[in-house]
mmCIF file of C-alpha atoms and ligand atoms in Angstrom:
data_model
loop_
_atom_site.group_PDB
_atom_site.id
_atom_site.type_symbol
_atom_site.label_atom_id
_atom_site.label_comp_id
_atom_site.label_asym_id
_atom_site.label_seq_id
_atom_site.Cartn_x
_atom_site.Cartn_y
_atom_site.Cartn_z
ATOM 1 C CA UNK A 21 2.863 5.988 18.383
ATOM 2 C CA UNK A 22 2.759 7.169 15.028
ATOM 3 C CA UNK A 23 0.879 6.447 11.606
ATOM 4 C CA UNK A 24 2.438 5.393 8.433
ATOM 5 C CA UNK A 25 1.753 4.467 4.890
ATOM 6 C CA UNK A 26 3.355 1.617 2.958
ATOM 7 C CA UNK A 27 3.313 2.389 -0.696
ATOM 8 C CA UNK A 28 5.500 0.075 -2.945
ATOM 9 C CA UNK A 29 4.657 -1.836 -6.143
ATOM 10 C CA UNK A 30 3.465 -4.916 -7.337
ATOM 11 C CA UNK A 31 6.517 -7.302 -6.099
ATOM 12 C CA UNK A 32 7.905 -4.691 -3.733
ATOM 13 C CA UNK A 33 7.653 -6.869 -0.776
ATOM 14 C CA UNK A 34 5.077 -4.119 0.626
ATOM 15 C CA UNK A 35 2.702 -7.063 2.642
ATOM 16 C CA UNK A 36 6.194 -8.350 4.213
ATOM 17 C CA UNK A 37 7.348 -5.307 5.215
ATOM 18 C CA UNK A 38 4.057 -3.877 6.559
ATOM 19 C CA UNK A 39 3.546 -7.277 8.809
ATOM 20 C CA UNK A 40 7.363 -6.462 10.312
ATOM 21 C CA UNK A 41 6.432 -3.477 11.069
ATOM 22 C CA UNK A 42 3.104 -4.408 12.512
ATOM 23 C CA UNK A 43 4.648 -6.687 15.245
ATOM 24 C CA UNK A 44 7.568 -4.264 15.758
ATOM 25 C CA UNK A 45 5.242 -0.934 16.487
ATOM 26 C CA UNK A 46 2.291 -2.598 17.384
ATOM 27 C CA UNK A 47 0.416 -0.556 14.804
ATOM 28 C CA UNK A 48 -3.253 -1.856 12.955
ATOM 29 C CA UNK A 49 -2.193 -3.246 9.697
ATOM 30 C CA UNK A 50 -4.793 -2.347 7.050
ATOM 31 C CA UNK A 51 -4.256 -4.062 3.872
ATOM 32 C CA UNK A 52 -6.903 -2.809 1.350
ATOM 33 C CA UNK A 53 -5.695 -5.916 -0.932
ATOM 34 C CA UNK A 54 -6.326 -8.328 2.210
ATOM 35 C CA UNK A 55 -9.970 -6.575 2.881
ATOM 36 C CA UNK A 56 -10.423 -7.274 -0.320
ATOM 37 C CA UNK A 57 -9.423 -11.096 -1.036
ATOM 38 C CA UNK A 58 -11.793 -11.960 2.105
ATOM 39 C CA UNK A 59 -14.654 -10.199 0.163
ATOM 40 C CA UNK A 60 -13.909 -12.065 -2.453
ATOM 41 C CA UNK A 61 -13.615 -15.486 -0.388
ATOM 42 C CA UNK A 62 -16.618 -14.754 1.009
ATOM 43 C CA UNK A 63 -19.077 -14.336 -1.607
ATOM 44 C CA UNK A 64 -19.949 -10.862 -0.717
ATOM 45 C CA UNK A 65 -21.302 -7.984 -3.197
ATOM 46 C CA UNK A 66 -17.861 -5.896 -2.538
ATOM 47 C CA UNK A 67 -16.206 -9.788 -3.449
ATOM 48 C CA UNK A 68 -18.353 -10.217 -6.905
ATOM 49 C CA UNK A 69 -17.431 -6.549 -7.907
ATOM 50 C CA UNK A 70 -13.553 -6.491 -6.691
ATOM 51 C CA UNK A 71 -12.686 -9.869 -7.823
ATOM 52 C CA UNK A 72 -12.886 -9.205 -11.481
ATOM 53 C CA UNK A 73 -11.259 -5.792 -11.454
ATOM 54 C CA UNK A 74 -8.514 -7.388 -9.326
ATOM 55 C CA UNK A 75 -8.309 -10.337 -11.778
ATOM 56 C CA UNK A 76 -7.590 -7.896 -15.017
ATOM 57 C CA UNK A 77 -5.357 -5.827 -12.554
ATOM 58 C CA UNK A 78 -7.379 -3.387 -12.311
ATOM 59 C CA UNK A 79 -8.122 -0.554 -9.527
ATOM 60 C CA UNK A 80 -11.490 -1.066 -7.513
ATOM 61 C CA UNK A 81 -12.873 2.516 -7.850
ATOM 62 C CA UNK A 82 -11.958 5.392 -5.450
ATOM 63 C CA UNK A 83 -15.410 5.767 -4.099
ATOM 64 C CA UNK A 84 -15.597 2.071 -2.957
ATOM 65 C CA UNK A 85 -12.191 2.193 -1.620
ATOM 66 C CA UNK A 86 -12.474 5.591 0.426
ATOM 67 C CA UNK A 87 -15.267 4.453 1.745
ATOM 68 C CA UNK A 88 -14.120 1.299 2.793
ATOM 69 C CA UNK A 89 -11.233 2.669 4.796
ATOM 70 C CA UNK A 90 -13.421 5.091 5.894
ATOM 71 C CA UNK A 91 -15.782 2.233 7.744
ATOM 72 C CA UNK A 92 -12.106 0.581 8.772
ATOM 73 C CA UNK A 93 -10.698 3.890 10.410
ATOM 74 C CA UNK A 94 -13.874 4.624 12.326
ATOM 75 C CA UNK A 95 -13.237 1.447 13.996
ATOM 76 C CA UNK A 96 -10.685 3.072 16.063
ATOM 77 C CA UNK A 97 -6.668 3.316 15.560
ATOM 78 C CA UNK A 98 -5.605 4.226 18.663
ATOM 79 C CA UNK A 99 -1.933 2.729 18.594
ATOM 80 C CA UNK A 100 -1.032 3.902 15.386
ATOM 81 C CA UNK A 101 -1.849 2.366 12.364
ATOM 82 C CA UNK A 102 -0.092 1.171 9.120
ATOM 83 C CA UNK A 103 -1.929 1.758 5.726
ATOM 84 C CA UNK A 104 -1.044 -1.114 3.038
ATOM 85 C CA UNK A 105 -2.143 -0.396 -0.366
ATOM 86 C CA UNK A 106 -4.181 2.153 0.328
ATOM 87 C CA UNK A 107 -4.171 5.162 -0.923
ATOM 88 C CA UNK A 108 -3.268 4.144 -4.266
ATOM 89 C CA UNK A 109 -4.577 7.168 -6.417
ATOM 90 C CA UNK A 110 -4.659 10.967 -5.840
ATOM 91 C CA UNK A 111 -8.142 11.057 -4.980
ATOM 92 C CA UNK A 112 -7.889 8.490 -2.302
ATOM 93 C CA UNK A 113 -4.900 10.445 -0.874
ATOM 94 C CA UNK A 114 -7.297 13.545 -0.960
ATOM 95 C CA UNK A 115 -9.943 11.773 0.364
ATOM 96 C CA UNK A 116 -7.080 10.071 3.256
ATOM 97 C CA UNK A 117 -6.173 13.503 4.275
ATOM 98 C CA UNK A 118 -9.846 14.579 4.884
ATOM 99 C CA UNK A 119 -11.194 11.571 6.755
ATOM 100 C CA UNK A 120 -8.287 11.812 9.200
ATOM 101 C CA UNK A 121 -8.443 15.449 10.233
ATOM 102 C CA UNK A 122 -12.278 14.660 10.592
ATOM 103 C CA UNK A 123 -10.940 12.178 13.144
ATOM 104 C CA UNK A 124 -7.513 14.618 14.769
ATOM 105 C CA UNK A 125 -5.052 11.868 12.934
ATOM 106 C CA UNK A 126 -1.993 12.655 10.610
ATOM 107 C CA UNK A 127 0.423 10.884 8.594
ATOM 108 C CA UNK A 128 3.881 10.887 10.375
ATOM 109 C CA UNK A 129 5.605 8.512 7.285
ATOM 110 C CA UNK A 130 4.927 7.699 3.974
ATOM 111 C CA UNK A 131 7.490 5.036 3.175
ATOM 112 C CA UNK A 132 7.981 4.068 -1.199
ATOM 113 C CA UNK A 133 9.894 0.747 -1.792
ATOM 114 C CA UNK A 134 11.971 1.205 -4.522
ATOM 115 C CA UNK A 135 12.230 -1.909 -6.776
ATOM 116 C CA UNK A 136 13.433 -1.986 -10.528
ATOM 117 C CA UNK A 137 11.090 -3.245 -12.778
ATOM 118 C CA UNK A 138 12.853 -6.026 -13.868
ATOM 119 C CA UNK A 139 13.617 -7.040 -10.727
ATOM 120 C CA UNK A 140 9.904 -6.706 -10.215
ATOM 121 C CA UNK A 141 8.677 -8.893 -12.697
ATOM 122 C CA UNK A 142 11.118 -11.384 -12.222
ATOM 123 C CA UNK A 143 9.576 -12.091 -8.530
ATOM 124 C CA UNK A 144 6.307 -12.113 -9.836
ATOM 125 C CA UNK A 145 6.343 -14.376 -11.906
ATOM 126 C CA UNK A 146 7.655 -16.500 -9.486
ATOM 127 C CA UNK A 147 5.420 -15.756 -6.987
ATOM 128 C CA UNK A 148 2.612 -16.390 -9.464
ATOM 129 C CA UNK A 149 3.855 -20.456 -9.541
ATOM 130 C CA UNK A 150 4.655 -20.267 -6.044
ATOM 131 C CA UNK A 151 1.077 -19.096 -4.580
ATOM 132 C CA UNK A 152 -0.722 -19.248 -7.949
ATOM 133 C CA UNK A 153 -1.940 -16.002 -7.304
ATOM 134 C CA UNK A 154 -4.809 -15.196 -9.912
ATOM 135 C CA UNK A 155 -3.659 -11.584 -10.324
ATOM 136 C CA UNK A 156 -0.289 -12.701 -10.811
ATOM 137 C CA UNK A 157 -0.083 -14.225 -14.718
ATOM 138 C CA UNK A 158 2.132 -12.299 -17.429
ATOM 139 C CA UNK A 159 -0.461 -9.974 -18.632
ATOM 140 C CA UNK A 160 -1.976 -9.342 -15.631
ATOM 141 C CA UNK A 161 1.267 -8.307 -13.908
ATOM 142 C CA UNK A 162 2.084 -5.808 -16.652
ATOM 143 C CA UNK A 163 -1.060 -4.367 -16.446
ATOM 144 C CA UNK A 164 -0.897 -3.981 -12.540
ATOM 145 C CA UNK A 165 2.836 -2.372 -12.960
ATOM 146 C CA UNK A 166 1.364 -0.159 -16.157
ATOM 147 C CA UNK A 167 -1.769 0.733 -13.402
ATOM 148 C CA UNK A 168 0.692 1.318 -10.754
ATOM 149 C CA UNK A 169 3.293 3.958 -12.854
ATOM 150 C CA UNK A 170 0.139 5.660 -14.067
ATOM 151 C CA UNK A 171 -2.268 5.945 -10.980
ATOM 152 C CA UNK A 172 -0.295 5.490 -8.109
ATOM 153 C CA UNK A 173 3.479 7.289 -8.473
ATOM 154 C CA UNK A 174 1.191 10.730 -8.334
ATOM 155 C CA UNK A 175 0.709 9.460 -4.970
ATOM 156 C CA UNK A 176 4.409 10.053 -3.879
ATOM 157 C CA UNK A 177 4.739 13.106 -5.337
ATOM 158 C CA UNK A 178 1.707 14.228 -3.512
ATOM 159 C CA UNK A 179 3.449 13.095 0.066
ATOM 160 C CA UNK A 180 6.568 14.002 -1.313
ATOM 161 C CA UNK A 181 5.276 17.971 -1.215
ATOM 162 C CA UNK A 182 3.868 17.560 2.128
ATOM 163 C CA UNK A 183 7.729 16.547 3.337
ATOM 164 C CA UNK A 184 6.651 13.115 4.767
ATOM 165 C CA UNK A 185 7.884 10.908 1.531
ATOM 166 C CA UNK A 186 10.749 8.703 2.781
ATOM 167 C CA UNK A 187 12.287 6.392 -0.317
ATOM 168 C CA UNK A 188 13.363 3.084 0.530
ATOM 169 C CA UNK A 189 15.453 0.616 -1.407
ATOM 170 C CA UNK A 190 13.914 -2.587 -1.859
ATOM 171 C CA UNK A 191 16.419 -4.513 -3.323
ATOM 172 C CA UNK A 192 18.461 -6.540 -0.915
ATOM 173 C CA UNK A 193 16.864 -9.427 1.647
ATOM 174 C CA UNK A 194 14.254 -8.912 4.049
ATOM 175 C CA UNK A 195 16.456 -7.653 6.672
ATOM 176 C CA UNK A 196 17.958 -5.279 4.895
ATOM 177 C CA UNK A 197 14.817 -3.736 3.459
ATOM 178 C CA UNK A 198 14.038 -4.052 7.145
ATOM 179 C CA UNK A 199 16.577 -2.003 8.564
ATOM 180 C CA UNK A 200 16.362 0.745 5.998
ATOM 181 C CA UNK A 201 12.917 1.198 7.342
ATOM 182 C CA UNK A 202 13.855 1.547 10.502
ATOM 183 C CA UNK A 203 16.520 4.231 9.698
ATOM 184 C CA UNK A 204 13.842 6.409 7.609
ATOM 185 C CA UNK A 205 11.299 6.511 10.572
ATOM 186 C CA UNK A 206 13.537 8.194 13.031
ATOM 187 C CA UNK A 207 12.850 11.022 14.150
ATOM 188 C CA UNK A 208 14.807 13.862 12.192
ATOM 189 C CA UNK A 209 17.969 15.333 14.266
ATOM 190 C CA UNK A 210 18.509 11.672 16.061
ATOM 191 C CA UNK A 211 20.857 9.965 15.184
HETATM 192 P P1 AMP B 27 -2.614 -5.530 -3.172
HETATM 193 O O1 AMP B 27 -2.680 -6.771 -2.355
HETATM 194 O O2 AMP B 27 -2.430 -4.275 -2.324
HETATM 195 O O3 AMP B 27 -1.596 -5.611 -4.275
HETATM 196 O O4 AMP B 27 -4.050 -5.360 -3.879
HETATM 197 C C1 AMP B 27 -4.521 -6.325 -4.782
HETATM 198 C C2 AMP B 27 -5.563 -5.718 -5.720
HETATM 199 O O5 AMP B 27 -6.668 -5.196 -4.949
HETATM 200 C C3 AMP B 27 -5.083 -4.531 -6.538
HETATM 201 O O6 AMP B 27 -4.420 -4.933 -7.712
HETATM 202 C C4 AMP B 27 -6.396 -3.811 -6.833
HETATM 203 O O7 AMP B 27 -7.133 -4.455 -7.842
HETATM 204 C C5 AMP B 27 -7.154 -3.986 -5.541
HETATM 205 N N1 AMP B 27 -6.879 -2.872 -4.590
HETATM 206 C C6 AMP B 27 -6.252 -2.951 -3.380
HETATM 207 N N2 AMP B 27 -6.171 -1.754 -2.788
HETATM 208 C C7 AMP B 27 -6.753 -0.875 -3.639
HETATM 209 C C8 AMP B 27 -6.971 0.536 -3.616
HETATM 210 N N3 AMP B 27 -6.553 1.293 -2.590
HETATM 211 N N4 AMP B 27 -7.617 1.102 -4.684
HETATM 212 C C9 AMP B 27 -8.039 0.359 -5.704
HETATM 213 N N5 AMP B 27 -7.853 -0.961 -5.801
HETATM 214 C C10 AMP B 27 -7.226 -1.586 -4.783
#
């Protein structure tokens, strides 16, 4: 059993990766960005407020968020669980780290896909004609990558003091993105 974040990008292939991994471990996916899009589908409050934010690529704010996964991990995560774009700021990391030693859970693996940013923008672009994705448009997607550099790399460095950063190359096909995964979550000494 173990616990794990998935940080990565805009165009990282995070949501790909974090379903693998899903049906591999058996750990409770929880995609903040998927919470979200129901919301939005739905109509709800959380939907109205999110949706524009998430249009301009834009962060929903930290207070929302934390307690949002807050709601989600009081649900129960036995198994293990997998967090996908969450936390994406330092003060949902702090916030993370609280809420889980309220409930006697800790982060085994925090694993950063590594994609250039060229490389980046290239796939999202063509995602945004492949899915037309409403977030996904020129100026949008600089502003999410411009959001990401700024609010969320502090995030790494904050797991990368607490020893548990492990960075993963996202450049090659699924499978290999895959397998380097699978190396990085071994436990240390095994070979
Ligand atoms: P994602 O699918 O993870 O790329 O999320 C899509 C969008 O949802 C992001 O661009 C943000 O606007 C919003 N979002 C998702 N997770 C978070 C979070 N942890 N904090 C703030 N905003 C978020």
């Amino acid at each position: 059993m173990m616990n794990l974040i998935l940080l990565g990008p805009p165009g990282s292939g995070k949501g790909t990766q974090a379903r693998l991994l899903e049906q591999e471990h058996g750990l409770t996916h929880i995609s903040t960005g998927d919470i979200l899009r129901r919301a939005v589908a739905e109509g709800t409050p959380l939907g109205e407020k999110a949706g524009r934010l998430m249009g301009a690529g834009q962060l929903v704010p930290d207070e929302v968020m934390i307690e949002l996964v807050r709601e989600r991990l009081q649900n129960g995560v036995g198994g293990g669980f997998l967090l996908d774009g969450f936390p994406r700021t330092v003060e949902q990391a702090e916030a993370l780290e609280q809420m889980l030693e309220e409930i006697g859970e800790t982060i085994d693996r925090v694993l950063s896909i590594q994609v250039s940013r060229k490389e980046l923008i290239k796939r999202l672009l063509g995602r945004a004609s492949l899915e037309g994705r409403t977030d996904d448009t020129e100026d949008v997607i600089s502003k999410r990558l411009e959001v990401y550099d700024r609010q969320t790399l502090p995030v790494a460095d904050f797991y990368r003091r607490r020893s548990i950063l492990a960075e993963v190359d996202g450049t090659g096909t699924i499978e290999d993105v895959s397998r380097d995964i699978r190396m990085r979550l071994k436990p240390v000494g095994k070979s």
